[in-house]
Short mmCIF file of C-alpha atoms in Angstrom, two decimals:
data_model
loop_
_atom_site.label_atom_id
_atom_site.label_comp_id
_atom_site.label_asym_id
_atom_site.label_seq_id
_atom_site.Cartn_x
_atom_site.Cartn_y
_atom_site.Cartn_z
CA UNK F 598 13.77 10.17 -30.11
CA UNK F 599 11.08 9.33 -27.60
CA UNK F 600 9.29 5.98 -27.62
CA UNK F 601 6.01 7.82 -28.10
CA UNK F 602 7.32 9.41 -31.32
CA UNK F 603 8.65 6.21 -32.93
CA UNK F 604 5.97 4.00 -34.44
CA UNK F 605 8.10 0.82 -34.36
CA UNK F 606 8.61 1.00 -30.62
CA UNK F 607 4.98 1.94 -30.03
CA UNK F 608 4.00 -1.66 -30.74
CA UNK F 609 7.26 -3.52 -30.08
CA UNK F 610 7.87 -2.39 -26.48
CA UNK F 611 4.44 -3.49 -25.13
CA UNK F 612 4.81 -6.80 -27.02
CA UNK F 613 8.29 -7.38 -25.56
CA UNK F 614 7.15 -6.49 -22.05
CA UNK F 615 4.23 -8.86 -22.42
CA UNK F 616 6.49 -11.74 -23.49
CA UNK F 617 8.82 -11.13 -20.55
CA UNK F 618 5.87 -11.00 -18.15
CA UNK F 619 4.44 -14.26 -19.60
CA UNK F 620 7.81 -16.00 -19.34
CA UNK F 621 8.28 -14.87 -15.74
CA UNK F 622 4.85 -16.13 -14.70
CA UNK F 623 5.42 -19.44 -16.51
CA UNK F 624 8.67 -20.13 -14.69
CA UNK F 625 7.22 -18.91 -11.38
CA UNK F 626 4.35 -21.39 -11.70
CA UNK F 627 6.53 -24.31 -12.77
CA UNK F 628 9.30 -23.66 -10.26
CA UNK F 629 7.11 -23.70 -7.14
CA UNK F 630 6.92 -21.04 -4.39
CA UNK F 631 9.09 -17.98 -4.86
CA UNK F 632 12.15 -17.75 -2.65
CA UNK F 633 13.50 -14.24 -2.25
CA UNK F 634 17.26 -14.35 -2.74
CA UNK F 635 19.80 -11.78 -1.71
CA UNK F 636 20.39 -9.11 -4.37
CA UNK F 637 23.18 -9.70 -6.85
CA UNK F 638 24.48 -6.12 -6.60
CA UNK F 639 28.20 -6.34 -5.92
CA UNK F 640 28.74 -5.29 -2.28
CA UNK F 641 32.10 -3.86 -3.37
CA UNK F 642 30.21 -1.20 -5.34
CA UNK F 643 28.66 -0.02 -2.09
CA UNK F 644 31.83 -0.27 0.00
CA UNK F 645 33.47 2.32 -2.26
CA UNK F 646 30.66 4.86 -1.80
CA UNK F 647 31.39 8.07 0.06
CA UNK F 648 27.87 9.35 0.75
CA UNK F 649 27.40 12.90 1.93
CA UNK F 650 26.70 13.28 5.63
CA UNK F 651 23.29 14.65 6.66
CA UNK F 652 25.03 17.92 7.52
CA UNK F 653 26.61 18.16 4.06
CA UNK F 654 23.30 17.45 2.35
CA UNK F 655 21.56 20.07 4.48
CA UNK F 656 24.23 22.63 3.56
CA UNK F 657 23.79 21.93 -0.17
CA UNK F 658 20.02 22.20 0.11
CA UNK F 659 20.30 25.46 2.06
CA UNK F 660 22.65 26.88 -0.57
CA UNK F 661 20.22 26.05 -3.37
CA UNK F 662 17.29 27.66 -1.56
CA UNK F 663 19.25 30.78 -0.62
CA UNK F 664 20.10 31.29 -4.30
CA UNK F 665 16.46 31.38 -5.43
CA UNK F 666 15.38 34.73 -6.85
CA UNK F 667 11.96 35.47 -5.40
CA UNK F 668 11.26 37.98 -8.17
CA UNK F 669 11.72 35.17 -10.70
CA UNK F 670 9.21 33.07 -8.76
CA UNK F 671 6.71 35.95 -8.86
CA UNK F 672 7.36 36.36 -12.57
CA UNK F 673 6.58 32.67 -13.13
CA UNK F 674 3.21 32.97 -11.44
CA UNK F 675 2.46 36.22 -13.23
CA UNK F 676 3.37 34.80 -16.65
CA UNK F 677 0.93 31.92 -16.25
CA UNK F 678 -1.86 34.29 -15.17
CA UNK F 679 -1.85 36.75 -18.07
CA UNK F 680 0.89 38.91 -16.50
CA UNK F 681 -1.25 39.80 -13.51
CA UNK F 682 0.73 41.33 -10.66
CA UNK F 683 1.32 39.06 -7.68
CA UNK F 684 2.76 39.25 -4.19
CA UNK F 685 4.80 36.63 -2.39
CA UNK F 686 3.18 35.99 0.98
CA UNK F 687 5.44 33.32 2.45
CA UNK F 688 7.50 30.23 1.68
CA UNK F 689 7.47 26.81 3.29
CA UNK F 690 10.20 24.21 2.96
CA UNK F 691 9.67 20.46 3.07
CA UNK F 692 12.04 17.52 2.73
CA UNK F 693 12.09 17.57 -1.07
CA UNK F 694 10.46 20.83 -2.20
CA UNK F 695 10.10 24.48 -1.32
CA UNK F 696 6.69 26.11 -1.79
CA UNK F 697 6.06 29.80 -2.44
CA UNK F 698 2.58 31.03 -1.57
CA UNK F 699 1.46 33.86 -3.87
CA UNK F 700 -1.50 36.23 -4.00
CA UNK F 701 -2.69 37.64 -7.32
CA UNK F 702 -3.09 41.31 -6.50
CA UNK F 703 -6.29 42.23 -8.34
CA UNK F 704 -8.64 39.67 -6.78
CA UNK F 705 -6.64 38.07 -3.94
CA UNK F 706 -6.65 34.68 -5.68
CA UNK F 707 -3.99 32.40 -4.20
CA UNK F 708 -1.59 30.03 -5.94
CA UNK F 709 1.41 27.97 -4.89
CA UNK F 710 4.67 27.72 -6.84
CA UNK F 711 6.38 24.47 -5.88
CA UNK F 712 10.07 23.88 -6.67
CA UNK F 713 11.94 20.58 -6.10
CA UNK F 714 15.22 20.95 -4.19
CA UNK F 715 17.80 19.31 -6.52
CA UNK F 716 20.32 18.32 -3.81
CA UNK F 717 17.51 16.30 -2.21
CA UNK F 718 15.91 14.86 -5.35
CA UNK F 719 17.27 12.66 -8.12
CA UNK F 720 15.71 13.23 -11.56
CA UNK F 721 13.64 16.21 -10.36
CA UNK F 722 12.15 17.04 -13.78
CA UNK F 723 11.04 13.49 -14.55
CA UNK F 724 9.59 13.08 -11.08
CA UNK F 725 7.68 16.37 -11.31
CA UNK F 726 6.18 15.41 -14.68
CA UNK F 727 4.97 12.15 -13.15
CA UNK F 728 3.48 13.93 -10.16
CA UNK F 729 1.68 16.53 -12.27
CA UNK F 730 0.19 13.87 -14.54
CA UNK F 731 -0.78 11.65 -11.60
CA UNK F 732 -2.68 14.51 -9.98
CA UNK F 733 -4.49 15.24 -13.25
CA UNK F 734 -5.26 11.53 -13.69
CA UNK F 735 -6.64 11.16 -10.16
CA UNK F 736 -8.67 14.35 -10.53
CA UNK F 737 -10.21 13.01 -13.74
CA UNK F 738 -10.87 9.48 -12.52
CA UNK F 739 -11.99 10.04 -8.91
CA UNK F 740 -13.66 12.45 -6.50
CA UNK F 741 -10.57 12.61 -4.27
CA UNK F 742 -9.98 16.25 -3.24
CA UNK F 743 -6.60 17.54 -4.37
CA UNK F 744 -5.14 20.82 -5.67
CA UNK F 745 -5.62 21.67 -9.32
CA UNK F 746 -2.41 21.73 -11.37
CA UNK F 747 -2.37 25.04 -13.25
CA UNK F 748 0.99 24.70 -14.97
CA UNK F 749 4.40 23.07 -14.77
CA UNK F 750 7.67 23.39 -16.63
CA UNK F 751 11.29 24.47 -16.27
CA UNK F 752 12.69 27.97 -15.88
CA UNK F 753 15.64 29.97 -14.57
CA UNK F 754 14.86 30.87 -10.96
CA UNK F 755 18.23 31.44 -9.24
CA UNK F 756 20.52 34.46 -9.06
CA UNK F 757 23.30 34.25 -11.65
CA UNK F 758 22.35 30.72 -12.71
CA UNK F 759 21.24 30.01 -16.28
CA UNK F 760 20.16 26.46 -15.43
CA UNK F 761 16.44 25.83 -15.82
CA UNK F 762 14.83 24.16 -12.79
CA UNK F 763 11.47 22.36 -12.62
CA UNK F 764 8.46 24.04 -11.06
CA UNK F 765 4.75 23.44 -10.65
CA UNK F 766 1.99 26.01 -10.12
CA UNK F 767 -0.87 24.70 -8.01
CA UNK F 768 -4.17 25.81 -6.60
CA UNK F 769 -3.85 26.98 -3.00
CA UNK F 770 -6.27 24.94 -0.88
CA UNK F 771 -7.49 26.49 2.34
CA UNK F 772 -7.00 24.20 5.30
CA UNK F 773 -4.61 23.09 7.99
CA UNK F 774 -2.42 19.98 8.12
CA UNK F 775 -4.05 17.18 10.06
CA UNK F 776 -3.24 17.34 13.78
CA UNK F 777 -0.51 14.85 14.72
CA UNK F 778 -2.44 14.22 17.92
CA UNK F 779 -5.45 12.85 16.05
CA UNK F 780 -5.25 9.63 18.08
CA UNK F 781 -5.93 11.65 21.25
CA UNK F 782 -9.19 13.12 19.97
CA UNK F 783 -12.55 11.60 21.03
CA UNK F 784 -13.39 8.40 19.19
CA UNK F 785 -16.46 9.87 17.38
CA UNK F 786 -14.19 12.56 15.86
CA UNK F 787 -11.66 9.98 14.77
CA UNK F 788 -14.32 7.72 13.27
CA UNK F 789 -15.80 10.63 11.32
CA UNK F 790 -12.35 11.40 9.89
CA UNK F 791 -11.54 7.76 9.16
CA UNK F 792 -14.78 7.39 7.20
CA UNK F 793 -13.58 10.07 4.78
CA UNK F 794 -10.12 8.52 4.58
CA UNK F 795 -11.62 5.10 3.86
CA UNK F 796 -13.62 6.51 0.93
CA UNK F 797 -10.44 8.05 -0.53
CA UNK F 798 -8.47 4.81 -0.18
CA UNK F 799 -11.31 2.85 -1.80
CA UNK F 800 -11.21 5.16 -4.81
CA UNK F 801 -7.43 4.74 -5.11
CA UNK F 802 -7.52 0.95 -4.95
CA UNK F 803 -10.15 0.97 -7.70
CA UNK F 804 -7.59 2.44 -10.13
CA UNK F 805 -6.02 -0.73 -11.54
CA UNK F 806 -3.01 -1.09 -13.83
CA UNK F 807 -1.09 -3.90 -15.52
CA UNK F 808 2.33 -2.99 -14.11
CA UNK F 809 3.99 -1.57 -11.01
CA UNK F 810 5.61 1.84 -11.41
CA UNK F 811 4.87 5.55 -11.68
CA UNK F 812 2.44 7.22 -14.06
CA UNK F 813 3.51 9.25 -17.08
CA UNK F 814 1.33 10.78 -19.82
CA UNK F 815 0.71 8.77 -22.97
CA UNK F 816 -0.13 11.88 -24.94
CA UNK F 817 -2.47 14.80 -24.35
CA UNK F 818 -5.30 12.74 -22.84
CA UNK F 819 -5.11 12.95 -19.00
CA UNK F 820 -6.94 9.61 -18.72
CA UNK F 821 -4.32 7.64 -20.68
CA UNK F 822 -1.28 6.63 -18.62
CA UNK F 823 2.02 4.95 -19.33
CA UNK F 824 3.89 3.17 -16.54
CA UNK F 825 7.60 3.84 -15.93
CA UNK F 826 9.95 2.68 -13.20
CA UNK F 827 8.66 3.97 -9.88
CA UNK F 828 9.92 7.16 -8.26
CA UNK F 829 10.19 6.16 -4.61
CA UNK F 830 11.74 7.71 -1.52
CA UNK F 831 13.89 4.62 -0.99
CA UNK F 832 15.15 4.62 -4.57
CA UNK F 833 15.73 8.38 -4.37
CA UNK F 834 17.85 7.98 -1.23
CA UNK F 835 19.96 5.25 -2.83
CA UNK F 836 20.46 7.34 -5.96
CA UNK F 837 21.44 10.41 -3.95
CA UNK F 838 23.98 8.28 -2.05
CA UNK F 839 25.47 7.33 -5.42
CA UNK F 840 24.43 3.69 -5.05
CA UNK F 841 23.96 1.61 -8.21
CA UNK F 842 20.18 1.85 -8.56
CA UNK F 843 17.96 1.81 -11.62
CA UNK F 844 14.20 2.43 -11.66
CA UNK F 845 12.26 -0.46 -13.17
CA UNK F 846 8.63 -1.25 -13.80
CA UNK F 847 7.35 -4.73 -12.99
CA UNK F 848 4.52 -6.78 -14.44
CA UNK F 849 4.55 -9.51 -11.79
CA UNK F 850 4.03 -9.29 -8.05
CA UNK F 851 7.00 -11.62 -7.49
CA UNK F 852 9.35 -9.27 -9.32
CA UNK F 853 7.97 -6.29 -7.43
CA UNK F 854 8.62 -7.79 -3.99
CA UNK F 855 12.06 -9.06 -4.97
CA UNK F 856 12.95 -5.49 -5.93
CA UNK F 857 11.53 -4.06 -2.71
CA UNK F 858 13.68 -6.42 -0.70
CA UNK F 859 16.70 -5.57 -2.87
CA UNK F 860 16.27 -1.87 -2.01
CA UNK F 861 15.82 -2.69 1.68
CA UNK F 862 19.01 -4.76 1.66
CA UNK F 863 20.95 -2.15 -0.33
CA UNK F 864 19.92 0.62 2.05
CA UNK F 865 21.99 -1.13 4.71
CA UNK F 866 24.94 -1.67 2.35
CA UNK F 867 25.51 2.10 2.11
CA UNK F 868 28.49 3.00 4.36
CA UNK F 869 27.50 4.58 7.67
CA UNK F 870 29.54 6.47 10.23
CA UNK F 871 30.64 4.88 13.53
CA UNK F 872 28.66 1.66 13.30
CA UNK F 873 28.97 -0.53 16.38
CA UNK F 874 28.77 -4.32 16.58
CA UNK F 875 25.37 -4.38 18.27
CA UNK F 876 23.80 -2.17 15.59
CA UNK F 877 25.11 -4.31 12.73
CA UNK F 878 23.98 -7.52 14.44
CA UNK F 879 20.47 -6.15 14.95
CA UNK F 880 20.27 -4.93 11.34
CA UNK F 881 21.52 -8.16 9.77
CA UNK F 882 19.23 -10.34 11.87
CA UNK F 883 16.18 -8.21 11.04
CA UNK F 884 17.05 -8.07 7.32
CA UNK F 885 17.32 -11.83 7.10
CA UNK F 886 14.14 -12.35 9.11
CA UNK F 887 12.21 -10.10 6.70
CA UNK F 888 13.54 -12.16 3.79
CA UNK F 889 12.63 -15.46 5.44
CA UNK F 890 9.14 -14.24 6.33
CA UNK F 891 8.25 -12.85 2.91
CA UNK F 892 5.19 -15.11 2.80
CA UNK F 893 3.71 -12.95 5.58
CA UNK F 894 3.15 -10.33 2.90
CA UNK F 895 1.92 -12.12 -0.18
CA UNK F 896 1.32 -15.48 -1.79
CA UNK F 897 2.86 -16.50 -5.09
CA UNK F 898 -0.62 -16.89 -6.58
CA UNK F 899 -1.50 -13.21 -6.01
CA UNK F 900 -3.01 -11.68 -9.14
CA UNK F 901 -0.57 -9.62 -11.18
CA UNK F 902 -2.64 -6.43 -11.03
CA UNK F 903 -1.63 -3.17 -9.41
CA UNK F 904 -3.44 -0.25 -7.79
CA UNK F 905 -2.51 3.39 -7.36
CA UNK F 906 -1.03 4.27 -3.99
CA UNK F 907 -0.13 7.52 -2.25
CA UNK F 908 2.81 6.20 -0.17
CA UNK F 909 3.27 9.33 1.95
CA UNK F 910 -0.17 10.11 3.46
CA UNK F 911 1.23 11.64 6.64
CA UNK F 912 -0.42 14.38 8.68
CA UNK F 913 1.21 17.24 6.75
CA UNK F 914 -0.15 15.88 3.46
CA UNK F 915 -3.80 15.86 4.53
CA UNK F 916 -5.41 19.29 4.74
CA UNK F 917 -8.55 19.57 6.86
CA UNK F 918 -10.89 22.29 8.10
CA UNK F 919 -11.84 22.95 11.71
CA UNK F 920 -14.34 20.08 11.65
CA UNK F 921 -11.80 17.52 10.40
CA UNK F 922 -13.36 17.55 6.93
CA UNK F 923 -10.69 16.63 4.40
CA UNK F 924 -10.05 19.51 2.01
CA UNK F 925 -7.19 18.05 -0.02
CA UNK F 926 -4.59 15.30 -0.26
CA UNK F 927 -1.30 16.90 -1.32
CA UNK F 928 2.27 15.86 -2.25
CA UNK F 929 1.73 13.10 -4.81
CA UNK F 930 5.40 13.03 -5.84
CA UNK F 931 6.06 9.43 -4.75
CA UNK F 932 2.73 7.97 -5.85
CA UNK F 933 3.01 4.68 -7.70
CA UNK F 934 1.09 1.58 -8.70
CA UNK F 935 1.65 -1.35 -6.31
CA UNK F 936 0.25 -4.83 -5.65
CA UNK F 937 -2.90 -4.84 -3.53
CA UNK F 938 -0.97 -6.65 -0.77
CA UNK F 939 1.40 -3.65 -0.64
CA UNK F 940 -1.53 -1.21 -0.36
CA UNK F 941 -2.00 -0.89 3.41
CA UNK F 942 -3.70 1.44 5.92
CA UNK F 943 -1.54 4.59 6.27
CA UNK F 944 0.57 3.87 9.38
CA UNK F 945 1.49 7.47 10.18
CA UNK F 946 -2.17 8.43 10.40
CA UNK F 947 -3.56 5.30 12.04
CA UNK F 948 -0.70 4.78 14.54
CA UNK F 949 -2.09 2.66 17.40
CA UNK F 950 -5.70 3.17 16.24
CA UNK F 951 -5.82 0.35 13.68
CA UNK F 952 -8.73 -1.46 15.36
CA UNK F 953 -10.93 1.65 15.26
CA UNK F 954 -9.95 2.37 11.65
CA UNK F 955 -10.76 -1.19 10.56
CA UNK F 956 -14.08 -1.12 12.40
CA UNK F 957 -15.01 2.04 10.45
CA UNK F 958 -14.03 0.28 7.23
CA UNK F 959 -16.16 -2.74 8.18
CA UNK F 960 -19.23 -0.56 8.84
CA UNK F 961 -18.89 0.94 5.34
CA UNK F 962 -18.41 -2.29 3.40
CA UNK F 963 -21.95 -2.11 2.00
CA UNK F 964 -21.38 1.34 0.47
CA UNK F 965 -19.88 -0.09 -2.72
CA UNK F 966 -18.13 -3.19 -4.11
CA UNK F 967 -14.85 -1.34 -3.57
CA UNK F 968 -15.58 -0.83 0.12
CA UNK F 969 -16.46 -4.51 0.51
CA UNK F 970 -13.33 -5.60 -1.32
CA UNK F 971 -11.01 -3.46 0.80
CA UNK F 972 -12.82 -4.50 3.98
CA UNK F 973 -12.50 -8.18 3.08
CA UNK F 974 -8.77 -7.77 2.46
CA UNK F 975 -7.74 -5.55 5.37
CA UNK F 976 -10.07 -6.81 8.10
CA UNK F 977 -8.88 -10.38 7.55
CA UNK F 978 -5.17 -9.54 7.36
CA UNK F 979 -2.66 -10.47 10.03
CA UNK F 980 -1.28 -7.14 11.28
CA UNK F 981 2.22 -8.63 11.01
CA UNK F 982 1.85 -8.30 7.24
CA UNK F 983 1.17 -4.58 7.55
CA UNK F 984 4.36 -4.24 9.60
CA UNK F 985 6.51 -6.04 7.01
CA UNK F 986 5.16 -3.75 4.28
CA UNK F 987 5.86 -0.71 6.46
CA UNK F 988 9.50 -1.80 6.68
CA UNK F 989 9.71 -2.27 2.91
CA UNK F 990 8.18 1.18 2.41
CA UNK F 991 10.49 2.88 4.94
CA UNK F 992 13.74 0.87 5.24
CA UNK F 993 15.32 3.27 7.72
CA UNK F 994 12.61 2.27 10.21
CA UNK F 995 13.71 -1.37 10.07
CA UNK F 996 14.97 -1.62 13.65
CA UNK F 997 12.21 0.37 15.33
CA UNK F 998 9.35 -1.45 13.57
CA UNK F 999 10.91 -4.90 13.64
CA UNK F 1000 12.02 -5.01 17.27
CA UNK F 1001 9.28 -2.88 18.84
CA UNK F 1002 6.29 -4.26 16.94
CA UNK F 1003 6.96 -7.22 14.64
CA UNK F 1004 9.36 -9.40 16.64
CA UNK F 1005 7.01 -9.76 19.65
CA UNK F 1006 4.26 -10.97 17.27
CA UNK F 1007 6.30 -13.66 15.52
CA UNK F 1008 8.72 -14.97 18.15
CA UNK F 1009 8.54 -16.36 21.67
CA UNK F 1010 12.32 -16.15 22.16
CA UNK F 1011 14.10 -13.12 23.54
CA UNK F 1012 15.81 -10.82 21.06
CA UNK F 1013 19.21 -11.57 22.64
CA UNK F 1014 18.73 -15.33 22.32
CA UNK F 1015 17.45 -15.16 18.73
CA UNK F 1016 20.29 -12.93 17.57
CA UNK F 1017 22.94 -15.01 19.34
CA UNK F 1018 21.60 -18.15 17.65
CA UNK F 1019 21.63 -16.41 14.26
CA UNK F 1020 25.30 -15.46 14.59
CA UNK F 1021 26.39 -19.04 15.20
CA UNK F 1022 26.46 -19.08 11.40
CA UNK F 1023 30.01 -18.13 10.42
CA UNK F 1024 28.82 -16.57 7.14
CA UNK F 1025 26.75 -14.07 9.10
CA UNK F 1026 29.71 -13.30 11.37
CA UNK F 1027 31.85 -12.65 8.28
CA UNK F 1028 29.19 -10.34 6.82
CA UNK F 1029 28.99 -8.44 10.11
CA UNK F 1030 32.78 -8.01 10.22
CA UNK F 1031 32.80 -6.84 6.60
CA UNK F 1032 30.20 -4.15 7.33
CA UNK F 1033 32.04 -3.00 10.44
CA UNK F 1034 35.25 -2.70 8.42
CA UNK F 1035 33.50 -0.62 5.74
CA UNK F 1036 32.10 1.67 8.44
CA UNK F 1037 35.58 2.11 9.93
CA UNK F 1038 36.97 3.05 6.50
CA UNK F 1039 34.15 5.53 5.87
CA UNK F 1040 34.52 7.08 9.34
CA UNK F 1041 38.27 7.44 8.78
CA UNK F 1042 37.57 9.11 5.41
CA UNK F 1043 35.27 11.63 7.12
CA UNK F 1044 37.90 12.33 9.78
CA UNK F 1045 40.71 12.80 7.22
CA UNK F 1046 38.60 15.34 5.35
CA UNK F 1047 37.36 17.17 8.43
CA UNK F 1048 33.69 16.42 7.81
CA UNK F 1049 32.77 14.41 10.91
CA UNK F 1050 29.39 15.55 12.21
CA UNK F 1051 30.24 16.10 15.88
CA UNK F 1052 26.67 17.00 16.85
CA UNK F 1053 25.40 13.74 15.36
CA UNK F 1054 28.16 11.78 17.10
CA UNK F 1055 27.37 13.33 20.48
CA UNK F 1056 23.67 12.56 20.02
CA UNK F 1057 24.48 8.92 19.25
CA UNK F 1058 26.72 8.66 22.34
CA UNK F 1059 23.93 10.09 24.51
CA UNK F 1060 21.48 7.58 23.04
CA UNK F 1061 23.83 4.67 23.82
CA UNK F 1062 24.30 5.97 27.37
CA UNK F 1063 20.53 6.24 27.83
CA UNK F 1064 20.06 2.63 26.67
CA UNK F 1065 22.73 1.45 29.11
CA UNK F 1066 21.10 3.33 31.99
CA UNK F 1067 17.75 1.75 31.11
CA UNK F 1068 19.35 -1.66 31.06
CA UNK F 1069 18.63 -2.32 27.37
CA UNK F 1070 21.03 -4.92 26.00
CA UNK F 1071 19.43 -5.31 22.56
#
């Protein structure tokens, strides 16, 4: 029986959560500054994992998509539009979903049927429910442009398969994905676009909640939200690898950041093919540096309130017209409530244009209290903090962000010297050797089963050769 349907839990669960949150804050205040400790997940649980290779995952995803019955997709759209005839125009595949673009025949109205790809997504039905509700919530609470959710549910959609798969039917918004070369456009064009983006981000950070997590409906009212453990890309990857990972909601900022670091650390516990000593040394040093420099991101006295974030505002998820007017923000599947210190300018959009973006924000600070608040926070923030948060949001970018951008800001030593000093600690040497041994075992397992990705191996060898030719030692 669901929590919502059981009157006892309807009052007990919030009370229990509140007591836990109060106790955590009490001990945090009496124990002094928070020290992030390494996660207590047993490394042995990770060493036994046999994650699918990228090639295997791609093959499973391809097989799922090839089995989709396009007539069933048309029937779905038709059923939700009073059995009006429809025509499939095209399909478009992303990392986690496939979209079918349909035209209703009698008036050329356009809709999109969006289907999660199960081999790429853990808990696809739960995640889709959260996304659909979040979009309805944002649409009700803000003026942010986004597609209307017409319907969502589960249905049979594959040839010879009686399993019901999640789907969502959305409004088709006319527009093109934002140009990836935005940073090359004239500054007036960029500033005009950033002004719109700033207004959207201000509206998001105005949506405050008492816990960190993803939104779920609390009934039929689209303005009443429950918070559940967050659906995140990092958590999804760990779950798809088979790693021991459980979604949790958090009512304190300290707990939230401890969990983010735990997921970062665990990402690099997952066995990887053909790891070399240099790679493991670079990863371990960067991981420990992020832990030691956690105070770059937040202070232990940060208010335990959380704002709604769209953590994947990349170019493909922002639709614009020919004049760079934003038509819609799409793909809300990983949206979640986060501490304000974790809510940062979207790095994929801003790239090297942060100064221009922040100057636009500063010029708009008198537009509303929300604009002033965000301007006060971001324009006075050390950019090193943004970089640490970027790593926590995208753990697989640890090395590129840390060594290319963060390390030069926080250290005067050379990378080679800093890493050599770090590995004078015998515990770190032992951890490095343990990870190399696990990689050797995993690589041998792949070889025994004939599933070594030769193309990937050749690409890695070429990359190493290129680094040697360029004289890069670290």
